[in-house]
PDB file of C-alpha atoms in Angstrom:
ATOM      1  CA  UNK A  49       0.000   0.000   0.000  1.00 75.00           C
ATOM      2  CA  UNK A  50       1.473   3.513  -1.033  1.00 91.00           C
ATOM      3  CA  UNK A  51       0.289   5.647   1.486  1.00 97.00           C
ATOM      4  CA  UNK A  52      -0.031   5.384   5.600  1.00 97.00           C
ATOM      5  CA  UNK A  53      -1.932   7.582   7.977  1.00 97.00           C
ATOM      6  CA  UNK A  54      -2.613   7.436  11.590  1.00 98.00           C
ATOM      7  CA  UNK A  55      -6.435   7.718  12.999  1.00 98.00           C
ATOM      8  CA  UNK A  56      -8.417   6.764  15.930  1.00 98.00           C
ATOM      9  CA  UNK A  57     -10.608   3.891  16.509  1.00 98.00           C
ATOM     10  CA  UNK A  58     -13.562   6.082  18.130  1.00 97.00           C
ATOM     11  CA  UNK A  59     -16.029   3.234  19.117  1.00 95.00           C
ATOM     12  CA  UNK A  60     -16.389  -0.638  18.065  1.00 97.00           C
ATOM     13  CA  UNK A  61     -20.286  -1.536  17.943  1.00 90.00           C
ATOM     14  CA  UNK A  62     -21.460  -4.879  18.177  1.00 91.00           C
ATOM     15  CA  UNK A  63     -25.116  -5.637  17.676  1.00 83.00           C
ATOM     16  CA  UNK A  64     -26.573  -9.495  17.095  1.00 74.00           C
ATOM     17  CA  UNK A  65     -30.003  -7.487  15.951  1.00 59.00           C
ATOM     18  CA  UNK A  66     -31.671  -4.894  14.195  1.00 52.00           C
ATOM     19  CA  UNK A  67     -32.460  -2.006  16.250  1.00 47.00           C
ATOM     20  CA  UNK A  68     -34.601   0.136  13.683  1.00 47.00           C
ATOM     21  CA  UNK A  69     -37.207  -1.722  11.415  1.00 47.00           C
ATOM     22  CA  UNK A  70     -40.297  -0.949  10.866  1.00 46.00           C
ATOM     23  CA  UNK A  71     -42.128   2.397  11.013  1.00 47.00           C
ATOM     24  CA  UNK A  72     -39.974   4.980  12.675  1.00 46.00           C
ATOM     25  CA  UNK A  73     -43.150   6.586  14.401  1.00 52.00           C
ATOM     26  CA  UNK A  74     -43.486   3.025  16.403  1.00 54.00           C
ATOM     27  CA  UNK A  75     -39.968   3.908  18.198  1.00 50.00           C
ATOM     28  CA  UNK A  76     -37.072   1.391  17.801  1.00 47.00           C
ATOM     29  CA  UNK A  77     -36.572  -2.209  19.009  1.00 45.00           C
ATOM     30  CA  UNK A  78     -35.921  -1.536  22.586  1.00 50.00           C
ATOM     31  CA  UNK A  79     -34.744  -5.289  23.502  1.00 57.00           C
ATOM     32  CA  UNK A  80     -31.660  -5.347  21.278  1.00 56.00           C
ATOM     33  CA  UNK A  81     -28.681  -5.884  22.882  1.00 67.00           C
ATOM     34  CA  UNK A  82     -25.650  -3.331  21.695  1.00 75.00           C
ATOM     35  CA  UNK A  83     -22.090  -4.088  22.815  1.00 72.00           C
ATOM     36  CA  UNK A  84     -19.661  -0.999  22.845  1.00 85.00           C
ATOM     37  CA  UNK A  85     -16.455  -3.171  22.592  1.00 92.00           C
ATOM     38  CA  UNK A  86     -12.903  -2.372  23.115  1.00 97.00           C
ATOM     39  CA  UNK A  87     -11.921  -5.132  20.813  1.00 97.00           C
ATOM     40  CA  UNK A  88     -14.058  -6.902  18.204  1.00 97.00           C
ATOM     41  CA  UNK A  89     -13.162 -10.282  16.075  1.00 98.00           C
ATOM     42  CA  UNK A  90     -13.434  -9.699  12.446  1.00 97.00           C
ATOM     43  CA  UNK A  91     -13.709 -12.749  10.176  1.00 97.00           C
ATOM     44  CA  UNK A  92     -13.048 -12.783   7.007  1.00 96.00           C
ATOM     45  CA  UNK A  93     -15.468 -13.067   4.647  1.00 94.00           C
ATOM     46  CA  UNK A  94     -18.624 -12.582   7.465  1.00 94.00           C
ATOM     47  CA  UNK A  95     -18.250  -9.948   8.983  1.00 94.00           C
ATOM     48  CA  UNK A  96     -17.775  -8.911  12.648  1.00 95.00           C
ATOM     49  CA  UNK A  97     -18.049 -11.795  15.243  1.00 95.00           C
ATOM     50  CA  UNK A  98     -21.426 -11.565  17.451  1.00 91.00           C
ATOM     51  CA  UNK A  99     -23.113  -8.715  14.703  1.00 89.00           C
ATOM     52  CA  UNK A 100     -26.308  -8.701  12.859  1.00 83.00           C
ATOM     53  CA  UNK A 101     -24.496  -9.145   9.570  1.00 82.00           C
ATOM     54  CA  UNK A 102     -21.972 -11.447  10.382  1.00 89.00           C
ATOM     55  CA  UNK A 103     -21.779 -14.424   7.675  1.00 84.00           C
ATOM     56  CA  UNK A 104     -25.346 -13.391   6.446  1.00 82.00           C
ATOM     57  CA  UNK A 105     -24.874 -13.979   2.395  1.00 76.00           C
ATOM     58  CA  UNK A 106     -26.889 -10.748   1.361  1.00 67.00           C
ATOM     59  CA  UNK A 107     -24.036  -8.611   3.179  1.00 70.00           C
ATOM     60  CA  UNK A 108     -20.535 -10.601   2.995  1.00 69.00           C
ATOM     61  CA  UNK A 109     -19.763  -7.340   0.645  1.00 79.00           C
ATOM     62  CA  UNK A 110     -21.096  -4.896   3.025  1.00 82.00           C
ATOM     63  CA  UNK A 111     -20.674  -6.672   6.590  1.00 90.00           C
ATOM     64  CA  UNK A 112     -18.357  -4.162   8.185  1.00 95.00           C
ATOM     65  CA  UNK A 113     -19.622  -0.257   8.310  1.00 91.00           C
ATOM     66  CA  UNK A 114     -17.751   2.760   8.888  1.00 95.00           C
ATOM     67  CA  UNK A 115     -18.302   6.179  10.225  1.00 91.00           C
ATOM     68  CA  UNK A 116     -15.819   8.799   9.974  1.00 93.00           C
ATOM     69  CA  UNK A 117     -16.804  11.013  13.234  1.00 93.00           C
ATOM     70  CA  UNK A 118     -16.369  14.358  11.904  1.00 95.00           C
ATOM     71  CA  UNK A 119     -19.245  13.802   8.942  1.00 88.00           C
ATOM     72  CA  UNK A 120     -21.484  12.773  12.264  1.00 83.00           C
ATOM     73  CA  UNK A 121     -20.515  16.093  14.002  1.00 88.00           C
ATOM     74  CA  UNK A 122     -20.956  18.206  11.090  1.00 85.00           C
ATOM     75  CA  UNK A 123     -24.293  16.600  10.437  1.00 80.00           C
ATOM     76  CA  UNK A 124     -24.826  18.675  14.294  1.00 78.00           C
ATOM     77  CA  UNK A 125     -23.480  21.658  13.078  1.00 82.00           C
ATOM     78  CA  UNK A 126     -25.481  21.412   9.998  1.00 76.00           C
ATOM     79  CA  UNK A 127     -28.872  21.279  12.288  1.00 72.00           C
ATOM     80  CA  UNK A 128     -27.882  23.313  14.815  1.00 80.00           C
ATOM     81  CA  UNK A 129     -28.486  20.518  16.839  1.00 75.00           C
ATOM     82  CA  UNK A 130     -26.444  18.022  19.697  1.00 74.00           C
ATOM     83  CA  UNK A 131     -26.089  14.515  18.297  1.00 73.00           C
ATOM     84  CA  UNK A 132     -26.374  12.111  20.074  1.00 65.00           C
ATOM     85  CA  UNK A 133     -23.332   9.297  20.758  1.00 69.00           C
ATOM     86  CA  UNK A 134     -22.516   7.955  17.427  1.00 67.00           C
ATOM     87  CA  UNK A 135     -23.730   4.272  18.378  1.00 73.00           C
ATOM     88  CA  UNK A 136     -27.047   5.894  17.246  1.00 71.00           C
ATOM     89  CA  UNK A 137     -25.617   6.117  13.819  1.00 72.00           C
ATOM     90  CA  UNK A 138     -25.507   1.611  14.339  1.00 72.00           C
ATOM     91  CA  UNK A 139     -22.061   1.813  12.399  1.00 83.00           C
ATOM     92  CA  UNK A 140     -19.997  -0.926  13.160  1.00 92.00           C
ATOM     93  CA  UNK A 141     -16.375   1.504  13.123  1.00 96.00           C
ATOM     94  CA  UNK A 142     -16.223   5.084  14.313  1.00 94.00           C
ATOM     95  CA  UNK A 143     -12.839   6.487  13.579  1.00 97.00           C
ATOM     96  CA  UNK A 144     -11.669   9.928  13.733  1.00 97.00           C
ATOM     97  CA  UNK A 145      -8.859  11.329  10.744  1.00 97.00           C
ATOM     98  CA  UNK A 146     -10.390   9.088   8.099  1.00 97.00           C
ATOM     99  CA  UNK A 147     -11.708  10.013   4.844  1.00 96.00           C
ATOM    100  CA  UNK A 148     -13.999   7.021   3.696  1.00 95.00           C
ATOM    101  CA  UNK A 149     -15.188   7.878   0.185  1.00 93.00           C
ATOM    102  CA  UNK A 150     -12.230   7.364  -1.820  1.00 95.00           C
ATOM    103  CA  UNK A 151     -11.878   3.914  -0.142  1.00 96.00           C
ATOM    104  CA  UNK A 152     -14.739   2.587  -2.297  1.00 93.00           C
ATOM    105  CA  UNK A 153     -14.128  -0.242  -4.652  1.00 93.00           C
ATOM    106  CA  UNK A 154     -10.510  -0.344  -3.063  1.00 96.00           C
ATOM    107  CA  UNK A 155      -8.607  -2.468  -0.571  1.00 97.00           C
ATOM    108  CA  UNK A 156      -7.155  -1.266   2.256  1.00 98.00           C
ATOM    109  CA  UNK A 157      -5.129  -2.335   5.692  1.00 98.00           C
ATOM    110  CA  UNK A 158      -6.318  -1.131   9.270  1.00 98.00           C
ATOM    111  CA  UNK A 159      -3.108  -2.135  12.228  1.00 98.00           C
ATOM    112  CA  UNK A 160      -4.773  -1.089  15.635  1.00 98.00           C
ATOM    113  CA  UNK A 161      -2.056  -3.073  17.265  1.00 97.00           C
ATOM    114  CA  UNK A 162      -2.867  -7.049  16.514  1.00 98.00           C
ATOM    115  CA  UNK A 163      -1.595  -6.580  12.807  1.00 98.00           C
ATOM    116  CA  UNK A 164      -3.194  -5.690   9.868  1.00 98.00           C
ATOM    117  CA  UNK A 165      -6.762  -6.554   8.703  1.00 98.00           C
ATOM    118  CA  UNK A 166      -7.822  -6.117   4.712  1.00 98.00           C
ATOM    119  CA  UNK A 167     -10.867  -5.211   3.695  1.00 97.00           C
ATOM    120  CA  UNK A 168     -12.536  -3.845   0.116  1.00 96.00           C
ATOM    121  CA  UNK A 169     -14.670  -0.889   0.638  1.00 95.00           C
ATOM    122  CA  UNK A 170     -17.995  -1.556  -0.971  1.00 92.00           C
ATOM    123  CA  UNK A 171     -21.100   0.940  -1.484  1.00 87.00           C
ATOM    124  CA  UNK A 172     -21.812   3.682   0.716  1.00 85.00           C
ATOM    125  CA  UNK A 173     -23.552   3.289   4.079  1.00 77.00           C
ATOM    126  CA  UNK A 174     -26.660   5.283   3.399  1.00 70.00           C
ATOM    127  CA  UNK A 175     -28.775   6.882   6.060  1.00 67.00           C
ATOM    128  CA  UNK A 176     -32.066   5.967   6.805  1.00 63.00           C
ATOM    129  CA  UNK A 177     -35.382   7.615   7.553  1.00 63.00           C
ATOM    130  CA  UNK A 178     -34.354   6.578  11.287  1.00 62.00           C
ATOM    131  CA  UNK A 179     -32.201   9.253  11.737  1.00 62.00           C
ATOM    132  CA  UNK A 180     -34.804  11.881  11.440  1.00 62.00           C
ATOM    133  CA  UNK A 181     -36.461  10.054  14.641  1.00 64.00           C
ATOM    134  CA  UNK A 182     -33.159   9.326  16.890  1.00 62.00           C
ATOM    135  CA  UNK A 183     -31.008  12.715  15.869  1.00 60.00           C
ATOM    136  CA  UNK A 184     -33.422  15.414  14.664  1.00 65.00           C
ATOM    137  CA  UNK A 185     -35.543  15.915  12.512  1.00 74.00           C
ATOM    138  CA  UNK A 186     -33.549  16.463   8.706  1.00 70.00           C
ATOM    139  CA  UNK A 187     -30.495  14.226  10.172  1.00 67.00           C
ATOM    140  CA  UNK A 188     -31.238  11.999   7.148  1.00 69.00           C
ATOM    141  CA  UNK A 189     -31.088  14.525   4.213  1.00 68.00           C
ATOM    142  CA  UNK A 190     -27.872  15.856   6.231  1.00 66.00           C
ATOM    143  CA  UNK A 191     -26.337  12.620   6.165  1.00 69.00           C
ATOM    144  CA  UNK A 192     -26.391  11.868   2.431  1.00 73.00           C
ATOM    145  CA  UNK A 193     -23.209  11.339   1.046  1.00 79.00           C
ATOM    146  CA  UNK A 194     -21.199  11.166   4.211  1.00 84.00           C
ATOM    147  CA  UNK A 195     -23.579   8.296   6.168  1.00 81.00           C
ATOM    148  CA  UNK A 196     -20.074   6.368   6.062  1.00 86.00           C
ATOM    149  CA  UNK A 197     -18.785   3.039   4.037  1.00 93.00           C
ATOM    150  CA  UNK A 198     -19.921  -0.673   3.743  1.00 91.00           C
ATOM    151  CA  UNK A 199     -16.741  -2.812   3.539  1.00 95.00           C
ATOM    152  CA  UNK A 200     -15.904  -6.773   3.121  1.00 95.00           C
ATOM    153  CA  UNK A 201     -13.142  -8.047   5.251  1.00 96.00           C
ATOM    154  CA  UNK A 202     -10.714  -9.688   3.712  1.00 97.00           C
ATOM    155  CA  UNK A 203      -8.758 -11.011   6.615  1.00 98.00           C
ATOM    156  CA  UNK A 204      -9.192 -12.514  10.074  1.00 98.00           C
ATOM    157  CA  UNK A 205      -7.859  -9.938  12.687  1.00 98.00           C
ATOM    158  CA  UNK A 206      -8.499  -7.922  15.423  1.00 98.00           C
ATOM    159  CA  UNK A 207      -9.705  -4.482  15.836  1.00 98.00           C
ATOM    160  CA  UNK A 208      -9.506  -2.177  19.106  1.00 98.00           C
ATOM    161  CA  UNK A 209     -10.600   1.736  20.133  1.00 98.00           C
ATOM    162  CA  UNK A 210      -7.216   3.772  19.791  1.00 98.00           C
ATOM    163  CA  UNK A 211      -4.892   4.646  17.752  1.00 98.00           C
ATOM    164  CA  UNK A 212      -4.774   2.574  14.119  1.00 98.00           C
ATOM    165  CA  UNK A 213      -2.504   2.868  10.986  1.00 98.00           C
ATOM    166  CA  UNK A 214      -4.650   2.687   7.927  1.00 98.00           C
ATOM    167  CA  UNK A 215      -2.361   1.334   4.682  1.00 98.00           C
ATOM    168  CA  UNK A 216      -4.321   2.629   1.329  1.00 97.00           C
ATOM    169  CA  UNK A 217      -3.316   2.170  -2.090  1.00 97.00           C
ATOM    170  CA  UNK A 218      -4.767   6.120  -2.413  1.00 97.00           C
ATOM    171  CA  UNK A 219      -4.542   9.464  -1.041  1.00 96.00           C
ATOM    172  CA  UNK A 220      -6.725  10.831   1.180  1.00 97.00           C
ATOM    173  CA  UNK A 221      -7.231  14.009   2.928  1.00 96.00           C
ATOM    174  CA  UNK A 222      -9.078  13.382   6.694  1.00 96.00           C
ATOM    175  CA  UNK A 223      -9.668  17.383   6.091  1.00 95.00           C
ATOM    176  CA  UNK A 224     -11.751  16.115   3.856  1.00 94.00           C
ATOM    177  CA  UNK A 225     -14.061  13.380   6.294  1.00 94.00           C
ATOM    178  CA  UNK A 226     -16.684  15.200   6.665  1.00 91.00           C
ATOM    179  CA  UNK A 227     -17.355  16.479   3.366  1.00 89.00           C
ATOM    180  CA  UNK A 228     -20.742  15.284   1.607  1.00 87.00           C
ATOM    181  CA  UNK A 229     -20.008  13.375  -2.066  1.00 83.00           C
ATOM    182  CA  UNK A 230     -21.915  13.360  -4.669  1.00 73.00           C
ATOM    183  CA  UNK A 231     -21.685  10.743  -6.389  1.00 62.00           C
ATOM    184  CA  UNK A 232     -23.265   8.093  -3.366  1.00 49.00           C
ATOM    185  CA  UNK A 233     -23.026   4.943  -5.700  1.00 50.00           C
ATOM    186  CA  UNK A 234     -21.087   2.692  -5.415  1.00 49.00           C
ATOM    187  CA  UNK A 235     -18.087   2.578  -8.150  1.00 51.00           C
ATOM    188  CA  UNK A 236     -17.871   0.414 -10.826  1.00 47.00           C
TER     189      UNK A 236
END
């Protein structure tokens, strides 16, 4: 991989269910268990050990999500409005420094200590009608384009909360994390 940078492992989410379904007016599931880890197990191929997508067939390209925390906070700023904790958000990697976008279609390395884990960034994470209920009200329009990345793993490893090295075979600007794309497809 040609380039390196150093980011932060905000917050690990593990979740065995779905939290939202339904109409958003009915509230969400309130008996679903949701593990803030330190450390999670990622498999590869599945997913996340103990998570709602792990080894499910319809996701093995999408089974690991990603937030970059400053698109969440300027989705506040945006609203004039506190956000809530990102495990709202029910991405599966929070990290702070990272610019997701270009990552799409791509493979790239994440060290957090245990050695390097691959994975091949997918589509976009897009934001759901959810949002509107558990953020405010226009969280969802606010989130287009920077609702975060769906990625496979390629590699068993381990991630953890902290500091990480990210290996990418492209350059990327975490000035630019935040910024809403346009183009929220994935690439071909």
């Amino acid at each position: 991989m040609a380039f390196e940078y150093r980011v932060e492992i905000v917050q690990l989410l593990v979740s065995p269910a779905h939290a939202y379904f339904g109409r958003a007016k009915d509230g969400p599931a309130m008996d679903v268990q949701t593990e803030l880890a330190e450390r999670v197990d990622i498999v590869a191929n599945k997913g996340i050990r103990g998570d709602r997508f792990f080894g499910v067939k319809a996701h093995t390209e999408a089974a690991v999500t990603f937030l970059a925390l400053e698109a969440w906070e300027a989705v506040g700023e945006e609203l004039g409005a506190a956000v809530p904790d990102t495990a709202v958000a029910r991405r599966n990697v929070v990290v702070r420094g990272l610019e997701l976008d270009p990552l799409r279609g791509l493979e790239f390395e994440i060290d957090s200590g245990d050695g390097p884990v691959r994975f091949r960034g997918g589509r976009p994470a897009h934001p759901c009608v959810w949002m509107d209920t558990m953020v405010a009200q226009g969280a969802r329009k606010a989130l287009i384009g920077r609702g975060g990345l769906r990625a496979e793993p390629l590699t068993d490893g381990v991630l953890r909360t902290g500091v990480a090295v990210v290996r990418s075979p492209v350059e990327l600007d975490a000035a630019r994390a935040a910024v809403p794309v346009k183009r929220a497809q994935p690439l071909q």
